[in-house]
XYZ file of C-alpha atoms in Angstrom:
106
model
C -2.191 -10.339 -0.104
C 1.032 -11.989 -1.226
C -0.668 -15.396 -1.261
C -2.256 -14.632 -4.617
C 1.160 -14.075 -6.196
C 3.162 -16.703 -4.293
C 5.069 -18.866 -6.729
C 4.723 -16.489 -9.682
C 8.479 -15.784 -9.851
C 9.098 -19.482 -10.390
C 6.454 -19.641 -13.094
C 7.981 -16.646 -14.899
C 11.515 -18.022 -14.595
C 10.422 -21.389 -15.946
C 8.550 -19.831 -18.862
C 11.016 -17.106 -19.859
C 14.300 -18.183 -18.317
C 16.937 -20.834 -18.272
C 19.494 -22.281 -15.891
C 22.487 -20.085 -15.045
C 25.413 -20.851 -12.758
C 25.472 -18.454 -9.807
C 28.630 -18.044 -7.710
C 28.371 -15.913 -4.569
C 31.553 -14.255 -3.302
C 33.370 -16.864 -1.253
C 30.745 -19.505 -2.001
C 30.320 -22.553 -4.171
C 28.730 -22.262 -7.630
C 25.194 -23.573 -8.058
C 22.677 -23.759 -10.880
C 19.576 -21.573 -10.628
C 16.535 -21.245 -12.892
C 16.311 -17.523 -13.683
C 16.044 -14.977 -16.490
C 19.201 -13.614 -18.182
C 18.953 -10.984 -20.918
C 21.894 -9.560 -22.885
C 19.698 -7.138 -24.879
C 18.497 -3.818 -23.389
C 15.279 -3.921 -21.376
C 12.787 -1.280 -20.283
C 11.526 -1.058 -16.720
C 9.223 1.347 -14.919
C 10.962 3.850 -12.646
C 9.711 4.768 -9.178
C 7.766 7.684 -10.635
C 6.275 5.607 -13.455
C 8.695 6.899 -16.097
C 10.149 4.240 -18.429
C 13.862 3.557 -17.892
C 16.030 1.692 -20.393
C 18.748 -0.534 -18.977
C 21.348 -1.094 -21.692
C 23.515 -3.457 -19.612
C 22.869 -7.207 -19.539
C 20.376 -8.089 -16.794
C 19.505 -11.019 -14.580
C 16.154 -11.564 -12.835
C 16.194 -14.094 -10.058
C 13.795 -15.117 -7.339
C 14.801 -13.569 -3.999
C 14.370 -16.847 -2.117
C 16.929 -18.622 -4.333
C 19.750 -16.150 -3.582
C 19.411 -14.870 -0.005
C 23.134 -14.024 0.064
C 22.972 -11.987 -3.180
C 25.605 -9.233 -3.210
C 27.434 -6.920 -5.563
C 30.340 -8.604 -7.410
C 28.788 -12.090 -7.216
C 29.157 -13.884 -10.568
C 26.817 -15.569 -13.017
C 27.556 -17.712 -16.040
C 24.532 -18.019 -18.334
C 26.280 -20.687 -20.431
C 26.967 -18.507 -23.458
C 30.751 -18.354 -23.107
C 30.776 -15.200 -20.964
C 30.825 -14.573 -17.230
C 29.231 -11.536 -15.574
C 29.506 -9.846 -12.196
C 26.594 -8.186 -10.433
C 27.097 -4.421 -10.657
C 23.755 -3.055 -9.430
C 20.960 -4.821 -7.570
C 17.414 -3.436 -7.814
C 15.321 -4.995 -5.035
C 11.686 -5.660 -5.776
C 8.998 -3.663 -4.028
C 6.983 -6.850 -3.718
C 6.616 -8.343 -0.240
C 6.508 -11.869 -1.703
C 9.335 -14.100 -0.516
C 9.964 -15.263 -4.063
C 9.758 -11.839 -5.743
C 12.085 -11.328 -8.690
C 15.171 -9.190 -8.070
C 16.674 -7.358 -11.057
C 20.463 -7.197 -11.343
C 22.491 -5.140 -13.804
C 25.579 -7.006 -14.952
C 29.088 -6.238 -16.213
C 31.029 -8.691 -18.321
C 34.125 -10.072 -16.584
């Protein structure tokens, strides 16, 4: 079933995203194509209720950041650096599913 959607995260990141610099704790920085948003976004909660996330967010393909952890850093190239505060794993079984991260400015 995931075969139909394989590669979609990359397509979405390419269409709606840009390159950010990701730095895992204790690791070397690297550039990743992903989706950073400073403005509030709305997502669907587990029960279908809309939830507004007012914090900046970062959507990244799971396969690009297997070591993803709280307090990792991203620099979207806008003069600010952010740390990962909350990580919302995707319910998708696809290896490249997008993970949503809430960010805090450093």
